Short mmCIF file of C-alpha atoms in Angstrom, two decimals:
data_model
loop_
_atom_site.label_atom_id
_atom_site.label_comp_id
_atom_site.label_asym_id
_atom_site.label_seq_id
_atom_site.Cartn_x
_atom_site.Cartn_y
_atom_site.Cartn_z
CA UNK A 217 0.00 0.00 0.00
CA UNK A 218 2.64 2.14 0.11
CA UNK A 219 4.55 1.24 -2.89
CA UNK A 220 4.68 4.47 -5.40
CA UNK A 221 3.70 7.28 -2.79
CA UNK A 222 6.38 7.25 -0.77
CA UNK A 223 9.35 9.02 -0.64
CA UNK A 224 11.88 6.43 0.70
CA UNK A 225 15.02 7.69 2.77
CA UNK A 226 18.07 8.23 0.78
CA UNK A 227 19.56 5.00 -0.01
CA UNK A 228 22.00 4.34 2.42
CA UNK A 229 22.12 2.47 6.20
CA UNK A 230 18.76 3.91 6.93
CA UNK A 231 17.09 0.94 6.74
CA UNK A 232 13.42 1.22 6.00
CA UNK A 233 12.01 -1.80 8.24
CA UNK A 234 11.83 -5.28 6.63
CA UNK A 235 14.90 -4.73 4.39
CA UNK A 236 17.67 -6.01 6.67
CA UNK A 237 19.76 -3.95 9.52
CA UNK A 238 22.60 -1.86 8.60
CA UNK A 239 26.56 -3.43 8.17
CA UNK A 240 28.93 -2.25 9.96
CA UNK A 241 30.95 0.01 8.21
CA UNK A 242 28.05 1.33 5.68
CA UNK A 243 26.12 3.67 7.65
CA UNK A 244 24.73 6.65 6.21
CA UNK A 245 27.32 9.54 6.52
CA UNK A 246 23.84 11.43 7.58
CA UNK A 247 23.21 8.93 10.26
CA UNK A 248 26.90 9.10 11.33
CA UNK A 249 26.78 12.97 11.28
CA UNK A 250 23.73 13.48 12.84
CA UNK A 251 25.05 11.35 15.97
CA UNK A 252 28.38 12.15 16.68
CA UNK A 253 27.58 15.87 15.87
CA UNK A 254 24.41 16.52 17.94
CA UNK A 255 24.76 13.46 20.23
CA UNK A 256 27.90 12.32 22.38
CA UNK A 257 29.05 13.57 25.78
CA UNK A 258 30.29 17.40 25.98
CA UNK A 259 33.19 17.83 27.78
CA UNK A 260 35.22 20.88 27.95
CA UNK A 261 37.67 20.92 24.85
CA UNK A 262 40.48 23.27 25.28
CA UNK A 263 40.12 23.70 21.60
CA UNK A 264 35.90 25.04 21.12
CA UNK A 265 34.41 25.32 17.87
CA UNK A 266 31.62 27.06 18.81
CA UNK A 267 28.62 25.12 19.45
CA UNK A 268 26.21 27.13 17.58
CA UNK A 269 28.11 27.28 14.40
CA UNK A 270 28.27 23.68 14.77
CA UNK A 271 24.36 23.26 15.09
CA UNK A 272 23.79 25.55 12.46
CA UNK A 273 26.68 23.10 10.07
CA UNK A 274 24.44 19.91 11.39
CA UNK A 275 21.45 21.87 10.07
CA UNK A 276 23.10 22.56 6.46
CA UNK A 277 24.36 18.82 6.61
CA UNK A 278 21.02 17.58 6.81
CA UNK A 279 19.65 19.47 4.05
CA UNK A 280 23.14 18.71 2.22
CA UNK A 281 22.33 14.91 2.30
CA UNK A 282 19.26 15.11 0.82
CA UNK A 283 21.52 15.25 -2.07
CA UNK A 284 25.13 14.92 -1.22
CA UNK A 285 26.35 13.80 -4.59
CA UNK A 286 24.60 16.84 -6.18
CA UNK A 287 26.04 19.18 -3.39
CA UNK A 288 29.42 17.77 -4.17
CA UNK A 289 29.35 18.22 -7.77
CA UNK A 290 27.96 22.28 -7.20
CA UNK A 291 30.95 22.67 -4.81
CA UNK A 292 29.95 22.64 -1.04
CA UNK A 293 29.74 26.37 -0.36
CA UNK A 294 26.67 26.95 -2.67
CA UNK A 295 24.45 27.49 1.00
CA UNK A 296 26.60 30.84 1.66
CA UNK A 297 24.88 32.65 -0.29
CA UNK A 298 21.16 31.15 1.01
CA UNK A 299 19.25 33.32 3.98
CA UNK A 300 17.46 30.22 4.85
CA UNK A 301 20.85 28.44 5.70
CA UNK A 302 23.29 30.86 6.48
CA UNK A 303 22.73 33.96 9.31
CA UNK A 304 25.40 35.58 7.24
CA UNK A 305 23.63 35.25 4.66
CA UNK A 306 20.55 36.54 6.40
CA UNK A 307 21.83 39.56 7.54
CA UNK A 308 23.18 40.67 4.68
CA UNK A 309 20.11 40.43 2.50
CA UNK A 310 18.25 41.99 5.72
CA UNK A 311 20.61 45.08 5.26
CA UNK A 312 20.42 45.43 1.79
CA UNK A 313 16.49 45.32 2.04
CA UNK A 314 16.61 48.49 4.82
CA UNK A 315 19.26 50.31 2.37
CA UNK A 316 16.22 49.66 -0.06
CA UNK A 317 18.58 47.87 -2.29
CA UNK A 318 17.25 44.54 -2.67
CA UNK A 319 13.82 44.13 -4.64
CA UNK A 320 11.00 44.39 -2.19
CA UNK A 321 8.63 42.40 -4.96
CA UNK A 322 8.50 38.70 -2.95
CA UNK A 323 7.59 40.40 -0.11
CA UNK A 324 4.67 42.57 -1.51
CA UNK A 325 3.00 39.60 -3.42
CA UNK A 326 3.86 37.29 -0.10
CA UNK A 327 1.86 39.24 2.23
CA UNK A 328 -1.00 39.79 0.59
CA UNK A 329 -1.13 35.94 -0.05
CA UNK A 330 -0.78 36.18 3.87
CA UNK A 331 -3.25 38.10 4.60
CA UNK A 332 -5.60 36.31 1.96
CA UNK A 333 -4.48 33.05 3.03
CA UNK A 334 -5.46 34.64 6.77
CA UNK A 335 -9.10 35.46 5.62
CA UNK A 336 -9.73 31.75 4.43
CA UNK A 337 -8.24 30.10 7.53
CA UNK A 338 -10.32 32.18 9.52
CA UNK A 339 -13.35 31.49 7.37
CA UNK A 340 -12.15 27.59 7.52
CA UNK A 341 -12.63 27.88 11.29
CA UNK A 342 -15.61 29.18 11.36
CA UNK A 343 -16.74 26.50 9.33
CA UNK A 344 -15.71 24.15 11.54
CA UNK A 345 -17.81 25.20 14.29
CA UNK A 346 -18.29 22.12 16.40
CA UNK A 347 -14.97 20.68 15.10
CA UNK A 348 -12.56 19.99 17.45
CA UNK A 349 -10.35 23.20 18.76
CA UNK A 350 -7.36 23.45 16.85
CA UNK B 65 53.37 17.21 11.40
CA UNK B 66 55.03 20.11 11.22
CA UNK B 67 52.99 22.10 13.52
CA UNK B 68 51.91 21.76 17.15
CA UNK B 69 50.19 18.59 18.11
CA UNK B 70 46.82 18.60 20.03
CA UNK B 71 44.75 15.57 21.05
CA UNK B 72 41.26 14.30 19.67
CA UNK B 73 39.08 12.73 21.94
CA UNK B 74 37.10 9.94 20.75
CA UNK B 75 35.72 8.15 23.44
CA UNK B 76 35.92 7.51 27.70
CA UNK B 77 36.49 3.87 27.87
CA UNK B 78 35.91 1.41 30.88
CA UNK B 79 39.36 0.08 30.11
CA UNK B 80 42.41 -0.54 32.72
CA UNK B 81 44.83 1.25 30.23
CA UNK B 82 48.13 -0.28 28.30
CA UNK B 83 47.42 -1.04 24.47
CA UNK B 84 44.16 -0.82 22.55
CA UNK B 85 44.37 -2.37 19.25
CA UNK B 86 41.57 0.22 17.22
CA UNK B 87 41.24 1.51 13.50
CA UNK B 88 43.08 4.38 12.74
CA UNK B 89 41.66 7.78 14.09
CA UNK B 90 41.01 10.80 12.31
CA UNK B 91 43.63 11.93 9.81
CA UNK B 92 45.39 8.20 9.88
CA UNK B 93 46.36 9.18 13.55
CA UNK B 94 47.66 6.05 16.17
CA UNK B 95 44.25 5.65 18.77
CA UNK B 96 45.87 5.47 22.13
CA UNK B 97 44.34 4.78 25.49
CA UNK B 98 45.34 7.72 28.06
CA UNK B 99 44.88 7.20 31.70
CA UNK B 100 42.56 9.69 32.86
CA UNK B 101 39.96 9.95 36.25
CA UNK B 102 41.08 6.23 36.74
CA UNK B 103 39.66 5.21 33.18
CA UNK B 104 41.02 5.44 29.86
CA UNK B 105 40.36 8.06 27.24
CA UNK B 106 40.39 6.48 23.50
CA UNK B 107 42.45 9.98 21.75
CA UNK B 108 44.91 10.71 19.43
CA UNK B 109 47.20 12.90 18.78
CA UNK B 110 46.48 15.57 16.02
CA UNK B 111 48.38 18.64 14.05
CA UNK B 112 46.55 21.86 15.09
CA UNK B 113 47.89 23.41 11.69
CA UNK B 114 44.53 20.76 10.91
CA UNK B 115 42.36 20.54 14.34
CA UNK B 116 43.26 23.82 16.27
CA UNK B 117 40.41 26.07 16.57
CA UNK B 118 40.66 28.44 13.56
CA UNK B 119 41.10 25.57 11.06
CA UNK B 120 38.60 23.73 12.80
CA UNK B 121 35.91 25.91 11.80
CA UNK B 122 37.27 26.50 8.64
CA UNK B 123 37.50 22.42 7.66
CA UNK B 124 33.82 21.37 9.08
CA UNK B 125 32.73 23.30 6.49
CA UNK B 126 34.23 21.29 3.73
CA UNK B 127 32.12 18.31 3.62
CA UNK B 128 34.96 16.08 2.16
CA UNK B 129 37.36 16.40 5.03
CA UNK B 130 33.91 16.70 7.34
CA UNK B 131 32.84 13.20 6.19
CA UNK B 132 36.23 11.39 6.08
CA UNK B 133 36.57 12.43 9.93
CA UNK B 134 33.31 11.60 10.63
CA UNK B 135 33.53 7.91 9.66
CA UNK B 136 37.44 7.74 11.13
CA UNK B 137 36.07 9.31 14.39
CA UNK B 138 33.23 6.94 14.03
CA UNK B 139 35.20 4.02 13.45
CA UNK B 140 37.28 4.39 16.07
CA UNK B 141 33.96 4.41 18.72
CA UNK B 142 32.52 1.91 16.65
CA UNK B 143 35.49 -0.54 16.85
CA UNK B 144 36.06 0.73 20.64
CA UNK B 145 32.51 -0.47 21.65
CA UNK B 146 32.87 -4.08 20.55
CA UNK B 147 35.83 -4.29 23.39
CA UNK B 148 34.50 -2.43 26.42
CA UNK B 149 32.09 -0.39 27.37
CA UNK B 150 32.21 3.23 25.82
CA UNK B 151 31.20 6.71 26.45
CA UNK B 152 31.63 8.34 23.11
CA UNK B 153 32.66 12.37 23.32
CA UNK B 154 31.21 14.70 21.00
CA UNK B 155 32.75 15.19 17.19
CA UNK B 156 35.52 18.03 17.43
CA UNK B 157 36.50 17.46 21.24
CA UNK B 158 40.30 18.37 21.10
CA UNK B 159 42.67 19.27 23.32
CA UNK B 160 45.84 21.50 23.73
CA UNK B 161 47.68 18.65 24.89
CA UNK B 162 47.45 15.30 27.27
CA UNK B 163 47.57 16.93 30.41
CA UNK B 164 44.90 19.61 29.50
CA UNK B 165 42.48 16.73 28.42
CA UNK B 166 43.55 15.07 31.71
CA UNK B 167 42.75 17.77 33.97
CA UNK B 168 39.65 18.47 32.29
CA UNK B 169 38.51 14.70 33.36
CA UNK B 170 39.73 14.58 36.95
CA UNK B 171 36.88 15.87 38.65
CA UNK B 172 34.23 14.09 36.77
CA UNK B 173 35.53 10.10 37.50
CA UNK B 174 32.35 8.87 39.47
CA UNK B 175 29.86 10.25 37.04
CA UNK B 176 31.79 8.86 33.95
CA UNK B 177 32.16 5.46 35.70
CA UNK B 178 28.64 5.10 36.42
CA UNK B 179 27.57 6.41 32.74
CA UNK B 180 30.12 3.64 32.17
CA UNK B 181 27.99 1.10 34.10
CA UNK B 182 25.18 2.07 32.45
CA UNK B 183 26.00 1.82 29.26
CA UNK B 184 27.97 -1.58 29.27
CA UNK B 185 26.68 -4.37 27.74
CA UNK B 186 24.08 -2.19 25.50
CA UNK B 187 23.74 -0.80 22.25
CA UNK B 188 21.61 2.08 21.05
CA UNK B 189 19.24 1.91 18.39
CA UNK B 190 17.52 4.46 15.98
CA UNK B 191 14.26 4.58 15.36
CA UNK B 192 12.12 7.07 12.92
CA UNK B 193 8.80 6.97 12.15
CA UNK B 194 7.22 8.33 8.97
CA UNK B 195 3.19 9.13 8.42
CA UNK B 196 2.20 6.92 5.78
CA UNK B 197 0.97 9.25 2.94
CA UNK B 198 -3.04 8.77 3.22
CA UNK B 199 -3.50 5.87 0.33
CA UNK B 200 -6.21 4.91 -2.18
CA UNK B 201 -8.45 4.06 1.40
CA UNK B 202 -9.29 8.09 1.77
CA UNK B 203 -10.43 9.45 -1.22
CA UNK B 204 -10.16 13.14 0.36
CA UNK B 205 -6.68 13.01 0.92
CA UNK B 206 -5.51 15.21 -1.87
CA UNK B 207 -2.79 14.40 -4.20
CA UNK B 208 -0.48 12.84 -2.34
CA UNK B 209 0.46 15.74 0.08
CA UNK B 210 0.02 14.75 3.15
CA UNK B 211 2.99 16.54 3.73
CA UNK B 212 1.65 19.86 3.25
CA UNK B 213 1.43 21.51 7.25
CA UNK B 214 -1.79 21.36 8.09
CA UNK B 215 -2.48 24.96 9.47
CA UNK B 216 -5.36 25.50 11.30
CA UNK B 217 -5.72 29.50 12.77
CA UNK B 218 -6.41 29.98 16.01
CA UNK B 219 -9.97 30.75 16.38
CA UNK B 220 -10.23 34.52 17.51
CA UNK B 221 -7.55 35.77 15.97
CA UNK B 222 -9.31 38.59 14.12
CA UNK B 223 -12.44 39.85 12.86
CA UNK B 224 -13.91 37.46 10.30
CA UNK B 225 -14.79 39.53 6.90
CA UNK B 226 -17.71 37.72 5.93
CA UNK B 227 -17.81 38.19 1.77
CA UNK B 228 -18.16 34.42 0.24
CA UNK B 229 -19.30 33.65 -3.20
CA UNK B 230 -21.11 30.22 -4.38
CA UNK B 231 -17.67 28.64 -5.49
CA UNK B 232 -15.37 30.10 -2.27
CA UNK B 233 -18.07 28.07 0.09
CA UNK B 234 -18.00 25.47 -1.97
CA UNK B 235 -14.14 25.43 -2.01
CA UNK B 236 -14.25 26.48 1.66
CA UNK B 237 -16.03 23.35 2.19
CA UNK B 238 -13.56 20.70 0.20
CA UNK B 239 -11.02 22.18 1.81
CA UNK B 240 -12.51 21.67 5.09
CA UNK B 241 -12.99 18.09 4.26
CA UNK B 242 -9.47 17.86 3.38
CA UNK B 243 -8.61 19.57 6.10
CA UNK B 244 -10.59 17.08 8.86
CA UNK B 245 -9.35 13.89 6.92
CA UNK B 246 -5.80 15.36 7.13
CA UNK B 247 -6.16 16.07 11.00
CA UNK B 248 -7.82 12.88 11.89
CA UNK B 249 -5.29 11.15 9.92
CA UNK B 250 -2.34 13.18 11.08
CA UNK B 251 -3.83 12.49 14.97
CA UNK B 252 -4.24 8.53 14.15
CA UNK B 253 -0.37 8.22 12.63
CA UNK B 254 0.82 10.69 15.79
CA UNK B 255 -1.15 7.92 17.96
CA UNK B 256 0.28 5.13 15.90
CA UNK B 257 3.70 6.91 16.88
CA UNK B 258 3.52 7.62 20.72
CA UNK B 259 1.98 3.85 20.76
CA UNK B 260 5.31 2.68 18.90
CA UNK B 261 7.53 4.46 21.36
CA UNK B 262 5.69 3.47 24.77
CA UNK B 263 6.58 -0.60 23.11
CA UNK B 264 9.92 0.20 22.49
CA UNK B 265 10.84 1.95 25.27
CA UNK B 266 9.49 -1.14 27.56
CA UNK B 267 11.88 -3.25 26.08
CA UNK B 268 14.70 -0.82 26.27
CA UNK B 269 17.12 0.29 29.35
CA UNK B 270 17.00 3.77 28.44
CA UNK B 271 14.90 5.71 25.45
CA UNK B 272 15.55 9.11 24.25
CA UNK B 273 13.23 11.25 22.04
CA UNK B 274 14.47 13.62 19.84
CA UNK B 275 12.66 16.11 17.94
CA UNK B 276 11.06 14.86 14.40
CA UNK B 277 13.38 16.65 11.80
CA UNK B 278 11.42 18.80 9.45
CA UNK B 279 10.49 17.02 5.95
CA UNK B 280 12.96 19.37 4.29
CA UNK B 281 16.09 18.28 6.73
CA UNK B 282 15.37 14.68 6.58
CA UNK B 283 15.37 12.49 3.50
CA UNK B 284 12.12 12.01 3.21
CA UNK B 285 9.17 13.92 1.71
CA UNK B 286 6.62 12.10 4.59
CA UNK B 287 5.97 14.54 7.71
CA UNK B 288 8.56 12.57 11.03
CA UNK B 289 6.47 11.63 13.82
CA UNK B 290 9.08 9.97 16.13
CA UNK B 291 12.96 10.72 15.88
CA UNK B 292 14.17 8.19 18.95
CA UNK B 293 16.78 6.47 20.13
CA UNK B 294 16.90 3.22 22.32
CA UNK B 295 19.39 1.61 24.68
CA UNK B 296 19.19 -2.14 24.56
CA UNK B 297 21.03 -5.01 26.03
CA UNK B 298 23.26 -7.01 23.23
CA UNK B 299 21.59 -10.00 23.97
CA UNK B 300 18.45 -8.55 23.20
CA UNK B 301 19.00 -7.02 19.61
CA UNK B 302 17.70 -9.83 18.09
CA UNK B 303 14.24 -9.71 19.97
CA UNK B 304 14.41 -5.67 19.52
CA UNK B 305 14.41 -5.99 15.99
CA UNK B 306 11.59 -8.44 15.82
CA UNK B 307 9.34 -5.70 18.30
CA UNK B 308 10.24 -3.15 15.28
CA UNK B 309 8.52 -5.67 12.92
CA UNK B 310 5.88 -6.05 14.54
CA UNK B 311 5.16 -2.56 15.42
CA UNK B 312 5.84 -2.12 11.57
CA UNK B 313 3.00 -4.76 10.65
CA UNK B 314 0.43 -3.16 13.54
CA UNK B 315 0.56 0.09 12.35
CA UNK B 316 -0.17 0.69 8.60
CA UNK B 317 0.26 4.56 8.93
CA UNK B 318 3.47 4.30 9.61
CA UNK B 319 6.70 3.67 7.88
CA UNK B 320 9.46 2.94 10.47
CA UNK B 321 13.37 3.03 9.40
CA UNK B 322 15.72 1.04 12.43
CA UNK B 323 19.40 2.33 12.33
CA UNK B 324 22.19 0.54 14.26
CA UNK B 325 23.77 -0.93 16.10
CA UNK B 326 25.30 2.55 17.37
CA UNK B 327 28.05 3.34 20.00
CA UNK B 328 25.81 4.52 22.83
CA UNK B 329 25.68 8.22 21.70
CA UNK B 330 22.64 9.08 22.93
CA UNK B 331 23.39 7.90 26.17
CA UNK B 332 26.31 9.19 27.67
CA UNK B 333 23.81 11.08 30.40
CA UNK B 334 26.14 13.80 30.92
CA UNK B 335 24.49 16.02 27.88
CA UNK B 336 25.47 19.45 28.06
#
């Protein structure tokens, strides 16, 4: 039943149930990454990398291994320039947008569909009446 | 090796000291056991010209030399496991030099050794559970996003304008049906979920729950409903395994993916 309309996991030692446990030695360099980045005991290195640059890294990885071979061929440092991904990033585009700089036309268009997308949600609700809370 | 060396912590080890046979370390560095707190920590030493702090930041940015240290620093924990119990340290744990890292353990013996205790003689185990995608058995499901957020306002968050033509009710109205079979499904697979974990964690030592990664960070398109992590006995992965099956063939709205055996990551109980 669930052939088709599933996205499976990236191929790898993420083992969708049924099809066997992983090797040792195969895992998933997500799997790896996202344990002995996020996971592991903290104790105090005399040499710190600081901890939020490496949660915001664990948070690129992930993304990253959605498609690691793709990220590898477009050269790693493709995120730098993404707001999403990097605060850099973020800040920059943030100043540009007060120096008036960057085009303001996303933002126009989105918040109108925010405001319209507001309206129908409330109207939803409404609907709903006798629904359960939400 | 030209520069100065520093030391890379792998992993605290319940191990009298003297020679550890192990897989290279990261950067085709010698694993050694140092006597630390009265146990052993698995480290090796390192240029800082590669590991100090600057260059540090700099290389876990480059995924290559990220993901060749991962699975060397992994290795090494992974190898170390099989001998005696473990208490891996977190990726990037260096030190200056031996008798930094030393000093940095002395006051934290008892809480290591009983971490130790804990730990020995157990694996941990990964679990994730996906919603199911809503199948041919709802016909109000939509096209197959079931990963879409369901957003529901708050009720009260405004003033309702009340203009509505003939086709935005009758819109209004399949989306409302969407929206309920959505919800009730999304509240049957979260069930499905918290049911999954309550029979896993009974036959585990210890259980951790982590949150569900958002469908864009994970590799999967299907909305995470349980990101977990299990500590069982060795002797019972076998009968672990066979629990995940049969949670698998009980619940229908789920898809669950099993990862491991891992080093005891999640459970070195000294977290932050």
């Amino acid at each position: 039943m669930i052939e088709g309309d599933i996205v499976q996991p990236g191929a790898g030692a993420a083992q969708t149930y049924g099809s066997g446990s992983s090797g040792r030695g195969a895992a998933n360099l997500g799997d790896i990454l996202e344990r002995i980045l996020d996971k592991g005991l903290v104790i105090a290195g005399d040499i710190k990398v600081n901890l939020l640059d490496i949660e915001l890294l664990t948070i690129k990885l992930r993304l990253v291994i959605a498609s690691l071979d793709t990220a590898r061929e477009v050269g790693i440092n493709w995120w730098e320039a993404d707001p999403w991904l990097s605060a850099d990033a973020a800040r920059r585009e943030d100043s540009a947008v007060s120096a008036g700089t960057a085009a303001p036309m996303p933002r126009a268009g989105e918040s109108e569909l925010r405001a319209e997308n507001r309206r129908l949600r409330r109207r939803v609700t409404e609907l709903e009446a006798g629904g359960e809370d939400y | 090796m030209t520069g100065h060396q520093g030391v890379w912590v792998y992993a605290i080890a319940d191990h009298a000291g003297g020679d550890v046979f192990l897989p290279a370390g990261v950067a085709r560095t010698q694993v050694r056991a140092i006597a630390a707190a009265g146990l052993a920590v698995l480290a090796s030493h390192v240029d800082l010209a590669e590991f100090g702090e600057e260059a540090l930041r700099r290389n876990l940015e480059n995924l290559t030399w990220l993901e060749e240290m991962a699975r060397a620093h992994h290795n090494v924990v992974d190898a170390a496991v099989r001998l005696f119990p473990v208490l891996p340290t977190r990726f990037s744990t260096v030190y200056r030099s031996e008798a930094a890292m030393v000093a940095a353990l002395a006051e934290r013996g008892d809480q290591l050794r009983s971490a130790l205790a804990r730990v020995g003689g157990r694996m941990e185990w990964g679990v994730k559970a996906y919603a199911v995608p809503a199948g041919e058995g709802d016909p109000t499901a939509g096209k197959g996003d079931a990963s879409e957020p369901i957003t529901a306002s708050v009720a009260g968050q405004g003033p309702g304008t009340g203009a509505e033509s003939g086709a935005g009710m009758a819109y209004l109205k399949r989306r409302r049906a969407q929206i309920s079979a959505r919800q009730e499904f999304s509240r049957t697979a979260a069930a499905s979920a918290r049911e999954v974990h309550i029979e896993l964690s009974g036959h585990a030592a210890q259980a951790r729950l982590y949150p569900p990664q958002a469908p864009a960070l994970s590799r999967t398109k299907a909305p995470m409903l349980l990101n977990a992590s299990y500590l069982i006995d060795t002797s019972g992965s076998a009968r672990f395994g066979s629990v995940v099956a049969v949670a698998t063939a009980a619940h229908p709205d789920l898809q669950l993916d099993l990862t491991g055996p891992w080093p005891p990551y999640s459970f070195t109980g000294l977290e932050g």
